[in-house]
Coordinates of C-alpha atoms in Angstrom, one line a residue:
Chain T
M30 CA 21.6 28.9 -24.4
R31 CA 20.0 25.4 -24.8
E32 CA 16.3 24.7 -24.6
N33 CA 14.7 22.7 -21.8
D34 CA 14.0 19.1 -22.9
G35 CA 10.6 18.4 -21.4
H36 CA 11.2 14.7 -21.3
R37 CA 14.2 14.5 -19.1
F38 CA 15.3 15.8 -15.8
G39 CA 17.8 18.7 -16.0
R40 CA 19.6 19.7 -12.9
L41 CA 19.1 23.3 -11.8
P42 CA 22.3 25.4 -12.0
A43 CA 23.7 26.5 -8.6
T44 CA 23.2 30.2 -9.4
D45 CA 21.8 32.3 -12.3
A46 CA 25.3 32.9 -13.5
D47 CA 25.8 29.1 -14.1
R48 CA 22.7 28.8 -16.2
E49 CA 23.0 26.9 -19.5
V50 CA 19.3 26.3 -20.3
A51 CA 17.2 29.3 -21.1
D52 CA 14.8 30.4 -18.3
R53 CA 15.7 27.5 -16.0
P54 CA 15.7 28.8 -12.4
S55 CA 18.7 28.3 -10.2
R56 CA 19.0 26.3 -7.0
E57 CA 19.9 29.5 -5.2
A58 CA 16.6 31.1 -6.4
V59 CA 14.5 28.1 -5.4
V60 CA 16.0 27.9 -1.9
A61 CA 15.5 31.7 -1.5
F62 CA 11.9 31.4 -2.6
W63 CA 11.0 29.0 0.2
R64 CA 13.0 31.1 2.7
D65 CA 11.7 34.5 1.7
R66 CA 8.0 33.7 1.2
Y67 CA 7.4 30.9 3.7
G68 CA 10.3 31.2 6.2
I69 CA 11.5 27.6 5.4
P70 CA 15.1 27.4 6.6
E71 CA 17.7 27.1 3.8
D72 CA 19.3 24.1 5.5
T73 CA 16.1 22.1 4.9
W74 CA 17.4 21.6 1.4
A75 CA 21.0 20.7 2.2
D76 CA 20.7 17.1 1.1
Y77 CA 18.5 17.9 -1.9
T78 CA 19.2 18.4 -5.6
F79 CA 16.7 20.3 -7.7
W80 CA 15.6 19.4 -11.2
E81 CA 13.4 20.7 -14.0
R82 CA 11.3 18.4 -16.1
G83 CA 8.5 19.9 -18.2
S84 CA 8.5 23.6 -18.6
G85 CA 8.9 25.2 -15.2
K86 CA 8.1 22.1 -13.2
I87 CA 10.7 21.8 -10.4
W88 CA 11.4 18.5 -8.6
A89 CA 13.3 18.0 -5.3
F90 CA 15.3 14.8 -4.9
R91 CA 17.1 13.8 -1.7
G92 CA 20.3 12.7 -3.2
E93 CA 22.4 12.7 -6.4
V94 CA 22.0 11.1 -9.8
P95 CA 24.0 11.7 -13.0
S96 CA 22.5 14.5 -15.1
P97 CA 20.5 14.6 -17.3
A98 CA 18.3 11.7 -16.3
R99 CA 15.8 10.2 -18.7
I100 CA 13.6 8.6 -16.1
Q101 CA 9.9 8.9 -15.0
G102 CA 10.2 10.5 -11.6
L103 CA 12.8 12.0 -9.4
G104 CA 11.8 12.7 -5.8
M105 CA 8.8 15.0 -5.7
A106 CA 7.5 17.8 -7.9
V107 CA 7.6 20.7 -5.5
L108 CA 7.2 23.9 -7.5
R109 CA 5.8 25.5 -10.7
T110 CA 7.8 28.4 -11.9
D111 CA 6.2 29.0 -15.3
G112 CA 3.5 31.4 -14.1
E113 CA 3.7 35.0 -13.0
H114 CA 4.2 33.8 -9.4
W115 CA 5.9 30.6 -8.3
K116 CA 3.5 28.0 -6.9
P117 CA 4.2 25.2 -4.5
T118 CA 2.6 21.8 -5.2
T119 CA 0.1 20.2 -2.8
N120 CA 2.6 17.4 -2.1
A121 CA 5.3 19.9 -1.3
A122 CA 3.0 21.9 0.9
Q123 CA 2.1 18.7 2.8
R124 CA 5.7 17.5 3.2
F125 CA 7.6 20.8 3.8
G126 CA 4.8 23.3 4.7
G127 CA 4.9 22.3 8.3
L128 CA 8.3 24.2 8.5
A129 CA 6.7 27.4 7.2
T130 CA 6.5 30.4 9.5
D131 CA 5.0 32.9 7.0
C132 CA 2.2 32.9 4.5
V133 CA 0.4 30.1 6.4
I134 CA -3.4 30.3 6.9
H135 CA -5.0 28.2 9.6
L136 CA -8.5 26.9 8.8
D137 CA -11.2 25.7 11.1
E138 CA -12.7 22.3 10.3
A139 CA -15.6 23.6 8.1
E140 CA -13.1 25.7 6.1
A141 CA -10.7 22.8 5.9
K142 CA -13.3 20.5 4.5
A143 CA -14.5 23.0 1.9
F144 CA -10.8 23.6 1.0
L145 CA -10.2 19.9 0.5
A146 CA -13.4 19.6 -1.6
G147 CA -12.0 22.3 -3.9
H148 CA -14.3 25.1 -3.0
D149 CA -13.3 28.8 -2.7
R150 CA -14.2 30.6 0.5
T151 CA -14.4 34.2 1.6
I152 CA -12.0 34.6 4.5
E153 CA -11.7 38.2 5.8
R154 CA -9.3 37.6 8.7
W155 CA -6.1 37.3 6.6
D156 CA -3.9 40.4 6.7
G157 CA -0.7 39.0 5.3
D158 CA 0.5 38.9 1.8
W159 CA -1.8 37.9 -1.1
G160 CA -0.8 35.0 -3.3
Y161 CA -0.1 31.4 -2.7
L162 CA -0.6 30.4 1.0
V163 CA 0.0 27.2 2.8
A164 CA -3.4 26.1 4.3
T165 CA -3.3 24.1 7.6
H166 CA -5.8 22.7 10.0
D167 CA -5.6 20.9 13.3
I168 CA -5.4 17.1 13.3
G169 CA -4.1 14.6 15.8
G170 CA -3.2 17.4 18.3
A171 CA -1.3 19.7 16.0
P172 CA -1.6 21.9 12.9
E173 CA -0.9 20.1 9.6
P174 CA -0.7 21.5 6.0
I175 CA -3.4 20.3 3.6
G176 CA -2.2 22.1 0.5
V177 CA -1.9 25.5 -1.2
G178 CA -4.6 28.2 -1.6
L179 CA -4.5 31.3 -3.7
Y180 CA -5.5 34.3 -1.6
L181 CA -6.9 37.3 -3.4
H182 CA -9.5 39.9 -2.5
D183 CA -10.6 38.3 0.8
E184 CA -11.1 35.0 -0.9
L185 CA -9.1 31.8 -0.5
R186 CA -9.2 29.8 -3.7
S187 CA -8.4 26.1 -3.2
Q188 CA -5.7 24.8 -5.4
I189 CA -6.2 21.1 -4.5
P190 CA -5.8 19.1 -7.7
K191 CA -9.1 17.5 -9.0
G192 CA -7.9 13.9 -8.2
T193 CA -7.1 14.8 -4.6
R194 CA -10.4 16.6 -3.8
R195 CA -12.8 14.9 -1.5
D196 CA -16.0 15.5 0.3
L197 CA -15.3 14.1 3.8
Chain K
M25 CA -8.8 -26.1 -14.1
D26 CA -11.9 -25.7 -12.1
D27 CA -10.2 -25.7 -8.7
P28 CA -6.6 -24.7 -8.9
L29 CA -6.2 -24.7 -5.1
S30 CA -6.9 -28.5 -4.9
R31 CA -3.3 -29.0 -6.2
Y32 CA -2.1 -28.0 -2.8
E33 CA -4.0 -30.5 -0.7
G34 CA -0.9 -32.5 0.0
L35 CA 1.2 -29.4 0.9
V36 CA -1.1 -27.7 3.4
D37 CA -1.7 -28.9 6.9
D38 CA -5.4 -28.8 7.9
Y39 CA -6.5 -28.4 4.3
G40 CA -10.2 -27.9 5.3
A41 CA -9.3 -24.9 7.4
F42 CA -7.2 -23.6 4.5
R43 CA -10.2 -23.8 2.2
D44 CA -12.5 -22.2 4.7
A45 CA -10.1 -19.3 5.2
C46 CA -9.9 -18.8 1.4
E47 CA -13.7 -18.3 1.4
R48 CA -13.7 -15.5 4.0
P49 CA -13.2 -11.9 2.9
L50 CA -10.1 -10.1 4.2
P51 CA -10.4 -7.2 6.6
Q52 CA -9.5 -3.7 5.4
V53 CA -6.0 -3.0 6.7
V54 CA -3.9 0.1 6.4
R55 CA -0.2 0.8 7.2
V56 CA 0.7 4.0 8.9
N57 CA 3.2 6.0 6.8
T58 CA 5.6 6.8 9.6
L59 CA 7.5 9.3 7.4
K60 CA 4.6 11.7 7.7
A61 CA 3.0 10.9 11.1
S62 CA 3.6 8.7 14.2
V63 CA 1.2 5.9 15.0
P64 CA -0.1 7.7 18.2
R65 CA -0.9 10.8 16.2
T66 CA -2.6 8.8 13.5
V67 CA -4.8 6.9 15.9
R68 CA -5.7 10.2 17.6
A69 CA -6.8 11.6 14.3
L70 CA -8.9 8.5 13.6
D71 CA -10.5 8.9 17.0
E72 CA -11.2 12.5 16.2
A73 CA -12.8 11.5 12.9
G74 CA -14.9 8.8 14.6
I75 CA -13.3 6.0 12.6
G76 CA -13.0 2.7 14.5
Y77 CA -9.9 0.6 14.2
E78 CA -8.2 -2.4 15.7
R79 CA -4.4 -2.9 16.0
V80 CA -2.9 -5.7 14.1
G81 CA -1.1 -7.6 16.9
W82 CA 2.1 -8.5 15.2
N83 CA 2.9 -5.2 13.6
D84 CA 2.3 -1.9 15.3
T85 CA 2.1 0.2 12.1
L86 CA -0.8 -1.8 10.8
L87 CA -4.5 -1.0 11.6
E88 CA -7.7 -2.7 10.7
L89 CA -10.1 0.1 9.9
D90 CA -13.8 0.0 10.5
T91 CA -14.6 1.7 7.2
D92 CA -14.6 0.4 3.6
K93 CA -13.4 3.7 2.3
P94 CA -10.2 4.5 4.1
G95 CA -9.4 6.9 1.2
N96 CA -12.1 9.2 2.4
T97 CA -10.5 10.2 5.7
W98 CA -8.3 13.1 6.8
P99 CA -5.4 10.8 7.7
Y100 CA -5.4 9.3 4.2
V101 CA -5.5 12.8 2.6
H102 CA -2.5 13.8 4.6
G103 CA -0.6 10.7 3.3
W104 CA -0.5 9.1 6.8
L105 CA -2.2 5.9 5.7
Y106 CA -1.6 3.4 2.9
G107 CA -4.1 0.6 2.2
Q108 CA -1.9 -2.5 2.4
E109 CA -2.8 -6.0 3.4
E110 CA -0.8 -7.5 6.2
V111 CA 1.3 -10.0 4.2
S112 CA 2.3 -7.4 1.7
T113 CA 4.5 -5.8 4.4
L114 CA 6.6 -9.0 4.7
P115 CA 9.0 -8.2 1.8
G116 CA 9.9 -4.8 3.3
L117 CA 10.5 -6.4 6.8
A118 CA 12.6 -9.2 5.3
C119 CA 14.6 -6.7 3.3
D120 CA 15.2 -4.6 6.4
P121 CA 16.8 -1.6 4.7
E122 CA 18.8 1.0 6.6
P123 CA 18.7 4.8 6.0
G124 CA 21.3 5.6 3.3
D125 CA 21.1 2.2 1.5
R126 CA 20.7 1.9 -2.3
V127 CA 17.6 -0.2 -2.8
F128 CA 16.0 -1.6 -6.0
D129 CA 12.3 -2.3 -6.3
P130 CA 12.0 -3.7 -9.8
C131 CA 8.2 -4.4 -9.8
A132 CA 7.1 -1.4 -7.8
A133 CA 3.6 -0.3 -8.9
P134 CA 1.3 0.7 -7.4
G135 CA 3.7 1.4 -4.5
S136 CA 2.8 -0.4 -1.3
K137 CA 6.2 -2.0 -0.9
T138 CA 8.0 1.1 -2.2
T139 CA 6.4 3.4 0.3
H140 CA 7.0 0.8 3.1
L141 CA 10.7 0.6 2.1
A142 CA 11.1 4.4 2.0
A143 CA 9.6 4.6 5.5
L144 CA 12.0 2.0 6.8
M145 CA 14.9 4.0 5.1
D146 CA 13.6 7.2 6.7
D147 CA 13.5 8.7 3.2
E148 CA 17.4 8.6 3.2
G149 CA 19.4 6.8 0.5
L150 CA 18.3 5.9 -3.0
L151 CA 15.2 3.9 -3.7
V152 CA 14.8 3.0 -7.4
A153 CA 11.1 2.1 -8.1
N154 CA 10.7 0.5 -11.5
D155 CA 7.7 -0.8 -13.4
S156 CA 7.0 -1.6 -17.1
N157 CA 3.5 -0.3 -17.4
L158 CA 2.8 3.4 -17.9
G159 CA -0.6 3.4 -16.3
R160 CA 0.7 1.6 -13.2
L161 CA 3.6 4.0 -13.1
S162 CA 1.2 6.9 -12.8
A163 CA -0.4 5.3 -9.8
L164 CA 3.1 4.6 -8.3
R165 CA 4.2 8.2 -8.7
S166 CA 1.0 9.5 -7.2
N167 CA 1.4 7.2 -4.2
T168 CA 5.0 8.1 -3.6
E169 CA 4.3 11.8 -3.7
R170 CA 1.2 11.5 -1.5
C171 CA 3.3 9.7 1.0
G172 CA 5.9 12.5 0.8
L173 CA 8.8 10.4 -0.5
T174 CA 11.7 12.4 -1.8
N175 CA 14.4 9.7 -2.2
V176 CA 12.6 7.7 -4.9
A177 CA 13.7 7.6 -8.6
V178 CA 10.9 6.1 -10.7
T179 CA 11.9 4.2 -13.9
K180 CA 10.0 2.5 -16.7
S181 CA 11.5 -0.6 -18.1
D182 CA 11.1 -4.4 -18.3
A183 CA 12.8 -5.4 -15.1
R184 CA 14.6 -8.2 -16.9
N185 CA 16.6 -5.6 -18.8
F186 CA 16.9 -3.0 -16.1
S187 CA 19.8 -0.6 -16.8
L188 CA 22.0 0.9 -14.0
K189 CA 23.2 3.7 -16.4
P190 CA 20.9 6.4 -15.0
F191 CA 22.4 5.7 -11.6
G192 CA 26.1 5.9 -12.4
G193 CA 26.4 2.1 -12.9
E194 CA 26.7 1.5 -9.2
R195 CA 25.0 -1.6 -7.9
F196 CA 22.4 -1.8 -5.1
D197 CA 22.7 -2.9 -1.5
R198 CA 19.3 -4.5 -1.5
A199 CA 16.4 -5.5 -3.7
V200 CA 12.8 -6.4 -3.2
V201 CA 11.7 -8.6 -6.1
D202 CA 7.9 -8.8 -5.6
V203 CA 7.1 -10.3 -9.0
P204 CA 3.9 -10.5 -11.1
C205 CA 2.3 -13.9 -10.3
S206 CA -0.8 -16.0 -10.6
C207 CA -2.1 -14.4 -7.4
E208 CA -3.6 -17.5 -5.8
G209 CA -3.0 -16.0 -2.4
T210 CA -5.2 -13.0 -3.1
I211 CA -8.4 -15.0 -3.4
R212 CA -9.8 -13.6 -0.2
K213 CA -9.5 -10.0 -1.5
N214 CA -10.5 -10.8 -5.1
P215 CA -12.7 -13.8 -5.4
D216 CA -12.3 -13.7 -9.2
A217 CA -8.5 -14.1 -8.9
L218 CA -8.5 -17.7 -10.1
D219 CA -11.1 -17.5 -12.9
E220 CA -8.4 -17.3 -15.6
W221 CA -6.0 -19.7 -13.9
T222 CA -4.2 -22.2 -16.2
L223 CA -1.0 -24.2 -15.8
D224 CA 0.3 -22.6 -19.0
H225 CA 0.0 -19.2 -17.4
V226 CA 1.8 -20.4 -14.2
E227 CA 4.6 -21.8 -16.3
G228 CA 4.8 -18.7 -18.5
V229 CA 4.9 -16.2 -15.6
A230 CA 7.5 -18.4 -13.9
G231 CA 9.8 -17.7 -16.9
I232 CA 9.3 -14.0 -16.4
Q233 CA 9.9 -14.3 -12.7
K234 CA 13.2 -16.1 -13.3
G235 CA 14.3 -13.3 -15.6
I236 CA 13.4 -10.6 -13.1
L237 CA 15.1 -12.3 -10.2
N238 CA 18.2 -13.0 -12.4
R239 CA 18.6 -9.3 -13.2
A240 CA 18.0 -8.2 -9.6
V241 CA 20.8 -10.5 -8.5
E242 CA 23.1 -9.1 -11.2
V243 CA 22.5 -5.5 -10.1
T244 CA 23.0 -6.2 -6.4
K245 CA 26.4 -5.8 -4.7
P246 CA 28.4 -8.8 -3.4
G247 CA 27.2 -9.3 0.2
G248 CA 23.9 -7.6 -0.7
T249 CA 20.4 -8.8 0.0
V250 CA 17.7 -9.8 -2.5
V251 CA 14.2 -10.6 -1.2
Y252 CA 12.0 -12.6 -3.5
S253 CA 8.2 -12.7 -3.0
T254 CA 4.9 -13.6 -4.6
C255 CA 1.3 -13.7 -3.5
T256 CA 0.8 -17.2 -4.8
F257 CA 1.2 -20.8 -3.6
A258 CA 2.4 -22.4 -6.9
P259 CA 5.9 -24.0 -6.3
E260 CA 6.6 -23.4 -10.0
E261 CA 6.6 -19.6 -9.2
N262 CA 8.2 -19.9 -5.8
E263 CA 10.8 -22.6 -4.9
A264 CA 11.4 -23.5 -8.6
V265 CA 12.3 -19.9 -9.3
L266 CA 14.7 -19.8 -6.3
D267 CA 16.2 -23.1 -7.4
H268 CA 16.9 -21.6 -10.8
A269 CA 18.6 -18.6 -9.2
L270 CA 20.7 -20.9 -7.0
A271 CA 21.8 -22.9 -10.0
N272 CA 22.8 -19.8 -12.1
H273 CA 24.2 -17.4 -9.6
D274 CA 26.5 -17.3 -6.6
V275 CA 23.7 -16.7 -4.1
E276 CA 22.3 -18.4 -1.1
V277 CA 18.9 -18.6 0.5
V278 CA 19.3 -17.4 4.1
E279 CA 17.3 -17.7 7.3
Y280 CA 15.4 -14.7 8.6
D281 CA 12.7 -14.0 11.2
L282 CA 9.1 -12.9 10.6
P283 CA 6.6 -12.4 13.4
L284 CA 4.0 -14.6 11.7
E285 CA 3.3 -18.3 11.7
T286 CA 4.8 -19.7 8.5
R287 CA 5.7 -22.9 6.8
P288 CA 9.0 -23.7 5.1
G289 CA 9.5 -23.7 1.4
V290 CA 8.8 -27.1 -0.3
T291 CA 11.8 -29.1 -1.6
E292 CA 9.8 -31.4 -3.9
W293 CA 6.9 -30.8 -6.2
E294 CA 5.3 -33.1 -8.8
G295 CA 8.5 -35.1 -9.4
D296 CA 10.9 -32.1 -9.3
E297 CA 13.4 -31.8 -6.4
F298 CA 14.8 -28.4 -5.5
D299 CA 17.9 -27.2 -3.7
P300 CA 17.3 -28.1 0.0
S301 CA 18.0 -24.5 1.1
V302 CA 14.7 -23.4 -0.5
A303 CA 13.2 -24.7 2.7
R304 CA 14.5 -21.4 4.3
A305 CA 11.9 -19.5 2.4
K306 CA 8.6 -18.9 4.2
R307 CA 5.1 -19.8 3.0
V308 CA 2.2 -17.9 4.5
Y309 CA -1.2 -19.7 4.4
P310 CA -4.5 -17.9 5.0
H311 CA -5.7 -20.1 7.9
H312 CA -2.6 -19.7 10.1
N313 CA -2.7 -15.9 10.7
D314 CA -6.1 -15.0 9.1
T315 CA -4.2 -13.2 6.2
G316 CA -3.8 -13.5 2.5
G317 CA -1.5 -16.1 1.1
F318 CA 2.2 -15.3 0.5
F319 CA 5.7 -16.5 -0.3
C320 CA 8.8 -14.7 0.8
A321 CA 12.5 -15.7 0.6
K322 CA 15.7 -13.8 1.5
L323 CA 18.8 -14.3 -0.5
E324 CA 22.3 -13.1 0.0
V325 CA 24.6 -12.4 -2.9
A326 CA 28.0 -14.0 -2.4
G327 CA 31.1 -11.9 -2.0

């Protein structure tokens, strides 16, 4: 097994059986993660290739390029797979979280503003799975994902990156 | 030079109005990122947030916001807005890419044209966004991801030596060459823009511009489109650069439409004569449409 080269994009193998780089997740596992946890349909990813750059940082690119690619960015970083539980990025939650049917927590406006500012909040109404949830609020006449929160022990912990946090 | 703009007294009609316009600040304009939200939904969100806006008459995706901090709004946080002055949308409109095209953006950071091109492409096809500076690349990546783009490959190189190798060697359908320039046209946004102006700088940057346009033409397919733009008035950086490309490549400057009042490219400047077809380029002056200054030309690669 080869090691992951953190400076270049390595394409994810189709399945675990095709794996050539140690610990690299497969495309099949990534697609299954979005489907099983969030209910995002598999065909959402039909036109996408998945790549790893950095340890466990997974990127989704709508198209094909030769592999491995030594470039600066390829589509969007969508997932971290290096922790105990896989974690969607804020940008992925915003772009694809609207397709989610499960593990979505809807916030009122005060909760949404606190979430965006990076504050943790006690929210006792959630009776679904713990872990990383897509947080939404209403804007412009419909719900829209803001980002990802970690729900544990009746508390929603904002995972909005520091540079994105705002006090509106 | 104390007053670089005085060079253009003979080029600009109603020079007094031109100078007056250059003194006025520019309004805060944003473009709606239609990849993430429609214009009606965005204006509804602005209404809900109590943020005033006016439509920019010639382009329905542009809004003049009644706030000096558009970044501190929900629509911005969702990636529905991009701060972009009106004239900076012209290269994307002139390029007019279609979903599925391969498009090259050699001087991409911080990303206003890249995100506009991706929206016009409906996030389908390949958009290669290149820049030479690591700090600016970081801003570019952050903007493309905030806007939800997934068809963009970001590269770091001197655009004059751009390599097609990471992309299988296949050439592009279109390119938007929005080069570094002396920025005379940005004086309304940045009153210090001309403090460091020298003719040496204009001539030096023109050499870089020729090199970048040269490479963009080389990596574009026969029959493909290359848009060349600057935010400056200097003919050395505009028509003279096009003239250089026309002399060295099998390309032509072609007519195109823009929904703004413009003036043709100049064919003579300080004793130099340029290829007559550079008149098909468009000059945008601040007093005609109450915008920044701009230059934009559309070229077609022969084949």
